[in-house]
PDB file of C-alpha atoms in Angstrom:
ATOM      1  CA  GLN U   9     -73.578 -72.312 -25.275  1.00  0.00           C
ATOM      2  CA  LEU U  10     -74.291 -68.764 -24.150  1.00  0.00           C
ATOM      3  CA  VAL U  11     -71.620 -67.982 -21.578  1.00  0.00           C
ATOM      4  CA  ARG U  12     -69.075 -65.308 -20.811  1.00  0.00           C
ATOM      5  CA  ARG U  13     -65.875 -66.687 -19.340  1.00  0.00           C
ATOM      6  CA  ILE U  14     -64.156 -64.530 -16.751  1.00  0.00           C
ATOM      7  CA  THR U  15     -60.801 -65.924 -17.852  1.00  0.00           C
ATOM      8  CA  ALA U  16     -59.950 -67.409 -21.245  1.00  0.00           C
ATOM      9  CA  HIS U  17     -59.902 -71.067 -20.187  1.00  0.00           C
ATOM     10  CA  ALA U  18     -62.349 -71.025 -17.286  1.00  0.00           C
ATOM     11  CA  HIS U  19     -64.348 -74.234 -16.807  1.00  0.00           C
ATOM     12  CA  VAL U  20     -68.084 -73.830 -17.440  1.00  0.00           C
ATOM     13  CA  PRO U  21     -70.121 -76.649 -15.891  1.00  0.00           C
ATOM     14  CA  SER U  22     -72.545 -78.468 -18.158  1.00  0.00           C
ATOM     15  CA  TYR U  23     -76.268 -78.773 -17.505  1.00  0.00           C
ATOM     16  CA  ALA U  24     -77.897 -81.712 -15.732  1.00  0.00           C
ATOM     17  CA  THR U  25     -78.021 -84.846 -17.878  1.00  0.00           C
ATOM     18  CA  HIS U  26     -79.995 -87.242 -15.658  1.00  0.00           C
ATOM     19  CA  TYR U  27     -83.050 -87.456 -13.476  1.00  0.00           C
ATOM     20  CA  ILE U  28     -82.524 -89.617 -10.396  1.00  0.00           C
ATOM     21  CA  GLY U  29     -85.509 -91.189  -8.660  1.00  0.00           C
ATOM     22  CA  ALA U  30     -86.396 -93.903  -6.193  1.00  0.00           C
ATOM     23  CA  GLY U  31     -89.447 -95.993  -5.370  1.00  0.00           C
ATOM     24  CA  GLY U  32     -90.309 -98.289  -2.516  1.00  0.00           C
ATOM     25  CA  VAL U  33     -91.603-101.849  -2.308  1.00  0.00           C
ATOM     26  CA  VAL U  34     -93.288-101.645   1.102  1.00  0.00           C
ATOM     27  CA  VAL U  35     -94.662-105.003   2.285  1.00  0.00           C
ATOM     28  CA  ASP U  36     -96.231-105.587   5.702  1.00  0.00           C
ATOM     29  CA  GLU U  37     -96.331-108.735   7.874  1.00  0.00           C
ATOM     30  CA  ASP U  38     -99.586-109.856   6.181  1.00  0.00           C
ATOM     31  CA  GLN U  39     -97.932-109.810   2.720  1.00  0.00           C
ATOM     32  CA  ARG U  40     -99.780-106.652   1.670  1.00  0.00           C
ATOM     33  CA  LEU U  41     -98.060-104.227  -0.712  1.00  0.00           C
ATOM     34  CA  LEU U  42     -98.417-100.441  -0.509  1.00  0.00           C
ATOM     35  CA  VAL U  43     -99.483 -99.041  -3.907  1.00  0.00           C
ATOM     36  CA  VAL U  44    -100.631 -95.694  -5.286  1.00  0.00           C
ATOM     37  CA  ASN U  45    -102.729 -94.476  -8.196  1.00  0.00           C
ATOM     38  CA  GLU U  46    -101.484 -91.039  -9.255  1.00  0.00           C
ATOM     39  CA  ARG U  47    -103.956 -88.187  -9.677  1.00  0.00           C
ATOM     40  CA  PHE U  48    -102.401 -87.064 -12.968  1.00  0.00           C
ATOM     41  CA  ARG U  49    -101.797 -89.901 -15.428  1.00  0.00           C
ATOM     42  CA  ARG U  50    -102.127 -90.503 -19.168  1.00  0.00           C
ATOM     43  CA  THR U  51    -105.463 -92.368 -19.050  1.00  0.00           C
ATOM     44  CA  SER U  52    -108.500 -92.566 -16.786  1.00  0.00           C
ATOM     45  CA  ARG U  53    -107.772 -96.274 -16.285  1.00  0.00           C
ATOM     46  CA  PRO U  54    -106.210 -97.036 -12.876  1.00  0.00           C
ATOM     47  CA  HIS U  55    -102.462 -97.607 -12.888  1.00  0.00           C
ATOM     48  CA  TRP U  56    -101.362 -99.019  -9.545  1.00  0.00           C
ATOM     49  CA  LYS U  57     -97.687 -98.392  -8.966  1.00  0.00           C
ATOM     50  CA  LEU U  58     -95.202 -98.137  -6.163  1.00  0.00           C
ATOM     51  CA  PRO U  59     -94.823 -94.876  -4.267  1.00  0.00           C
ATOM     52  CA  GLY U  60     -91.702 -92.937  -5.198  1.00  0.00           C
ATOM     53  CA  GLY U  61     -90.292 -89.889  -6.894  1.00  0.00           C
ATOM     54  CA  VAL U  62     -87.284 -87.710  -7.636  1.00  0.00           C
ATOM     55  CA  LEU U  63     -84.307 -87.275  -5.336  1.00  0.00           C
ATOM     56  CA  HIS U  64     -83.568 -83.784  -4.071  1.00  0.00           C
ATOM     57  CA  ALA U  65     -80.116 -82.331  -4.710  1.00  0.00           C
ATOM     58  CA  GLY U  66     -77.663 -83.876  -2.273  1.00  0.00           C
ATOM     59  CA  GLU U  67     -80.180 -86.428  -0.960  1.00  0.00           C
ATOM     60  CA  HIS U  68     -79.186 -90.070  -0.395  1.00  0.00           C
ATOM     61  CA  ILE U  69     -81.243 -92.758  -2.134  1.00  0.00           C
ATOM     62  CA  ALA U  70     -82.353 -94.426   1.118  1.00  0.00           C
ATOM     63  CA  ASP U  71     -83.482 -91.098   2.573  1.00  0.00           C
ATOM     64  CA  ALA U  72     -85.265 -90.127  -0.638  1.00  0.00           C
ATOM     65  CA  VAL U  73     -87.315 -93.315  -0.930  1.00  0.00           C
ATOM     66  CA  ILE U  74     -88.378 -93.123   2.722  1.00  0.00           C
ATOM     67  CA  ARG U  75     -89.352 -89.463   2.220  1.00  0.00           C
ATOM     68  CA  GLU U  76     -91.272 -90.127  -1.009  1.00  0.00           C
ATOM     69  CA  VAL U  77     -93.254 -93.010   0.521  1.00  0.00           C
ATOM     70  CA  LEU U  78     -94.124 -90.845   3.523  1.00  0.00           C
ATOM     71  CA  GLU U  79     -95.097 -87.828   1.380  1.00  0.00           C
ATOM     72  CA  GLU U  80     -97.272 -89.817  -1.022  1.00  0.00           C
ATOM     73  CA  THR U  81     -98.945 -92.209   1.425  1.00  0.00           C
ATOM     74  CA  GLY U  82     -98.364 -91.036   4.998  1.00  0.00           C
ATOM     75  CA  ILE U  83     -96.634 -94.368   5.746  1.00  0.00           C
ATOM     76  CA  ALA U  84     -93.386 -94.196   7.728  1.00  0.00           C
ATOM     77  CA  SER U  85     -90.905 -96.890   6.720  1.00  0.00           C
ATOM     78  CA  GLU U  86     -87.469 -98.371   7.258  1.00  0.00           C
ATOM     79  CA  PHE U  87     -84.970 -98.913   4.419  1.00  0.00           C
ATOM     80  CA  LEU U  88     -83.880-102.563   3.995  1.00  0.00           C
ATOM     81  CA  TYR U  89     -81.962-102.781   0.677  1.00  0.00           C
ATOM     82  CA  LEU U  90     -81.869-101.771  -2.972  1.00  0.00           C
ATOM     83  CA  SER U  91     -83.530-104.431  -5.040  1.00  0.00           C
ATOM     84  CA  SER U  92     -83.340-103.118  -8.602  1.00  0.00           C
ATOM     85  CA  LEU U  93     -82.245-100.264 -10.820  1.00  0.00           C
ATOM     86  CA  ARG U  94     -83.445 -98.946 -14.183  1.00  0.00           C
ATOM     87  CA  HIS U  95     -81.405 -96.650 -16.468  1.00  0.00           C
ATOM     88  CA  TRP U  96     -83.485 -95.171 -19.312  1.00  0.00           C
ATOM     89  CA  HIS U  97     -82.180 -92.821 -22.022  1.00  0.00           C
ATOM     90  CA  GLY U  98     -84.393 -90.339 -23.843  1.00  0.00           C
ATOM     91  CA  TYR U  99     -86.713 -89.567 -20.932  1.00  0.00           C
ATOM     92  CA  ARG U 100     -88.267 -86.149 -20.278  1.00  0.00           C
ATOM     93  CA  TYR U 101     -86.602 -83.394 -22.362  1.00  0.00           C
ATOM     94  CA  GLY U 102     -84.191 -85.972 -23.777  1.00  0.00           C
ATOM     95  CA  LYS U 103     -82.486 -86.515 -20.414  1.00  0.00           C
ATOM     96  CA  SER U 104     -81.612 -89.909 -18.993  1.00  0.00           C
ATOM     97  CA  ASP U 105     -83.477 -91.313 -15.989  1.00  0.00           C
ATOM     98  CA  ILE U 106     -82.004 -93.523 -13.281  1.00  0.00           C
ATOM     99  CA  TYR U 107     -84.586 -95.092 -10.961  1.00  0.00           C
ATOM    100  CA  PHE U 108     -83.667 -97.117  -7.889  1.00  0.00           C
ATOM    101  CA  VAL U 109     -86.135 -99.456  -6.205  1.00  0.00           C
ATOM    102  CA  ALA U 110     -85.745-100.236  -2.524  1.00  0.00           C
ATOM    103  CA  ARG U 111     -87.334-102.794  -0.221  1.00  0.00           C
ATOM    104  CA  LEU U 112     -88.850-101.075   2.793  1.00  0.00           C
ATOM    105  CA  ARG U 113     -90.488-102.255   6.016  1.00  0.00           C
ATOM    106  CA  PRO U 114     -93.513-100.233   7.164  1.00  0.00           C
ATOM    107  CA  LEU U 115     -93.333 -98.561  10.568  1.00  0.00           C
ATOM    108  CA  SER U 116     -96.926 -97.299  10.364  1.00  0.00           C
ATOM    109  CA  TYR U 117    -100.043 -98.605   8.608  1.00  0.00           C
ATOM    110  CA  ASP U 118    -102.710 -95.886   8.385  1.00  0.00           C
ATOM    111  CA  ILE U 119    -102.674 -94.445   4.879  1.00  0.00           C
ATOM    112  CA  SER U 120    -103.070 -90.718   4.352  1.00  0.00           C
ATOM    113  CA  PRO U 121    -102.447 -90.008   0.635  1.00  0.00           C
ATOM    114  CA  ASP U 122    -101.177 -86.651  -0.603  1.00  0.00           C
ATOM    115  CA  PRO U 123    -104.331 -85.169  -2.241  1.00  0.00           C
ATOM    116  CA  GLU U 124    -102.275 -82.987  -4.614  1.00  0.00           C
ATOM    117  CA  GLU U 125    -100.438 -85.911  -6.199  1.00  0.00           C
ATOM    118  CA  ILE U 126    -102.173 -89.190  -5.311  1.00  0.00           C
ATOM    119  CA  GLU U 127    -105.749 -90.121  -6.260  1.00  0.00           C
ATOM    120  CA  GLU U 128    -105.743 -93.224  -4.062  1.00  0.00           C
ATOM    121  CA  ALA U 129    -103.314 -95.303  -2.000  1.00  0.00           C
ATOM    122  CA  MET U 130    -103.969 -98.703  -0.479  1.00  0.00           C
ATOM    123  CA  TRP U 131    -102.575-101.932   0.881  1.00  0.00           C
ATOM    124  CA  VAL U 132    -103.180-104.792  -1.560  1.00  0.00           C
ATOM    125  CA  PRO U 133    -102.267-108.478  -1.163  1.00  0.00           C
ATOM    126  CA  VAL U 134     -98.983-109.003  -3.030  1.00  0.00           C
ATOM    127  CA  GLN U 135    -100.328-111.910  -5.097  1.00  0.00           C
ATOM    128  CA  GLU U 136    -103.403-109.917  -6.122  1.00  0.00           C
ATOM    129  CA  TYR U 137    -101.155-107.057  -7.278  1.00  0.00           C
ATOM    130  CA  LEU U 138     -98.925-109.393  -9.268  1.00  0.00           C
ATOM    131  CA  GLU U 139    -101.957-110.907 -11.039  1.00  0.00           C
ATOM    132  CA  SER U 140    -103.837-107.637 -11.682  1.00  0.00           C
ATOM    133  CA  GLU U 141    -104.471-106.397 -15.219  1.00  0.00           C
ATOM    134  CA  TYR U 142    -103.744-102.892 -13.876  1.00  0.00           C
ATOM    135  CA  THR U 143    -100.142-103.781 -12.993  1.00  0.00           C
ATOM    136  CA  HIS U 144     -97.426-103.028 -15.559  1.00  0.00           C
ATOM    137  CA  ASP U 145     -94.881-105.790 -16.301  1.00  0.00           C
ATOM    138  CA  PHE U 146     -92.040-103.593 -15.019  1.00  0.00           C
ATOM    139  CA  ASN U 147     -93.815-103.178 -11.663  1.00  0.00           C
ATOM    140  CA  ARG U 148     -94.444-106.929 -11.450  1.00  0.00           C
ATOM    141  CA  MET U 149     -90.756-107.611 -12.006  1.00  0.00           C
ATOM    142  CA  ILE U 150     -89.502-105.122  -9.420  1.00  0.00           C
ATOM    143  CA  VAL U 151     -91.946-106.363  -6.760  1.00  0.00           C
ATOM    144  CA  ARG U 152     -90.935-109.996  -7.392  1.00  0.00           C
ATOM    145  CA  THR U 153     -87.227-109.195  -7.201  1.00  0.00           C
ATOM    146  CA  ALA U 154     -87.671-107.120  -4.028  1.00  0.00           C
ATOM    147  CA  LEU U 155     -89.410-110.026  -2.312  1.00  0.00           C
ATOM    148  CA  ASP U 156     -86.570-112.426  -3.164  1.00  0.00           C
ATOM    149  CA  GLY U 157     -84.015-110.553  -1.076  1.00  0.00           C
ATOM    150  CA  PRO U 158     -81.006-108.299  -1.639  1.00  0.00           C
ATOM    151  CA  GLY U 159     -78.550-108.412  -4.518  1.00  0.00           C
ATOM    152  CA  LEU U 160     -78.337-106.744  -7.924  1.00  0.00           C
ATOM    153  CA  GLY U 161     -77.477-108.224 -11.310  1.00  0.00           C
ATOM    154  CA  PRO U 162     -77.870-107.013 -14.905  1.00  0.00           C
ATOM    155  CA  GLY U 163     -80.847-108.287 -16.915  1.00  0.00           C
ATOM    156  CA  ALA U 164     -83.674-107.417 -19.283  1.00  0.00           C
ATOM    157  CA  ILE U 165     -87.433-107.786 -19.560  1.00  0.00           C
ATOM    158  CA  PRO U 166     -88.437-109.029 -23.023  1.00  0.00           C
ATOM    159  CA  GLY U 167     -90.399-106.340 -24.869  1.00  0.00           C
ATOM    160  CA  TYR U 168     -89.491-103.543 -22.418  1.00  0.00           C
ATOM    161  CA  GLY U 169     -87.107-101.297 -24.333  1.00  0.00           C
ATOM    162  CA  ASP U 170     -83.809-102.205 -25.887  1.00  0.00           C
ATOM    163  CA  ALA U 171     -80.215-102.271 -24.664  1.00  0.00           C
ATOM    164  CA  LYS U 172     -79.447 -98.856 -26.216  1.00  0.00           C
ATOM    165  CA  THR U 173     -82.083 -97.023 -24.171  1.00  0.00           C
ATOM    166  CA  HIS U 174     -82.604 -99.209 -21.090  1.00  0.00           C
ATOM    167  CA  GLU U 175     -80.088-100.573 -18.630  1.00  0.00           C
ATOM    168  CA  MET U 176     -81.668-102.634 -15.828  1.00  0.00           C
ATOM    169  CA  PHE U 177     -80.360-104.479 -12.792  1.00  0.00           C
ATOM    170  CA  PHE U 178     -82.298-107.044 -10.782  1.00  0.00           C
ATOM    171  CA  GLN U 179     -81.448-109.228  -7.839  1.00  0.00           C
ATOM    172  CA  GLY U 180     -81.303-112.986  -8.211  1.00  0.00           C
ATOM    173  CA  ASP U 181     -82.106-115.151 -11.223  1.00  0.00           C
ATOM    174  CA  ILE U 182     -84.813-113.304 -13.189  1.00  0.00           C
ATOM    175  CA  SER U 183     -85.138-115.991 -15.888  1.00  0.00           C
ATOM    176  CA  ARG U 184     -87.776-117.801 -13.795  1.00  0.00           C
ATOM    177  CA  PHE U 185     -89.999-114.702 -14.118  1.00  0.00           C
ATOM    178  CA  GLY U 186     -89.614-114.403 -17.888  1.00  0.00           C
ATOM    179  CA  GLY U 187     -86.639-112.012 -17.805  1.00  0.00           C
ATOM    180  CA  THR U 188     -83.219-112.610 -19.290  1.00  0.00           C
ATOM    181  CA  VAL U 189     -79.864-112.451 -17.546  1.00  0.00           C
ATOM    182  CA  HIS U 190     -76.942-110.695 -19.240  1.00  0.00           C
ATOM    183  CA  GLU U 191     -73.457-112.071 -18.740  1.00  0.00           C
TER     184      GLU U 191
END
């Protein structure tokens, strides 16, 4: 640690240890889900995911997820509840990542994606999204839990990380979706 203390026992704050992010499950009255395909991704294959991103310093989770959805898609929304949480160790630069997922209600419907960050954004029928080969298992699980209603409980998705690097919370009984519930 390269520091010069003004007094012998002065406290020197440590560096940031976690990234904190939030994403939104935005579903309209016709059971359509708002999804995005990021401009910069690892492969050319589409990867439809939920809009979301990193919280700003001092920003509340509910405010951040509403802001991220608006920035990425142009859709204004209302926060309903937190539906799940993921805690992942060893993320970018060895930091930990905490990602909250919130259920949102759309207040507007005309999509205007951010051209710097988002290649495409669209409304897709929820069932079509859940059955798509372009949907990751983690995204399937968080959409299903968000649709069930509020409430968080600890659990795991088989094959998605291990207990040392991933801590996840879902609402309701996730065993019916192939997940496991921790006591």
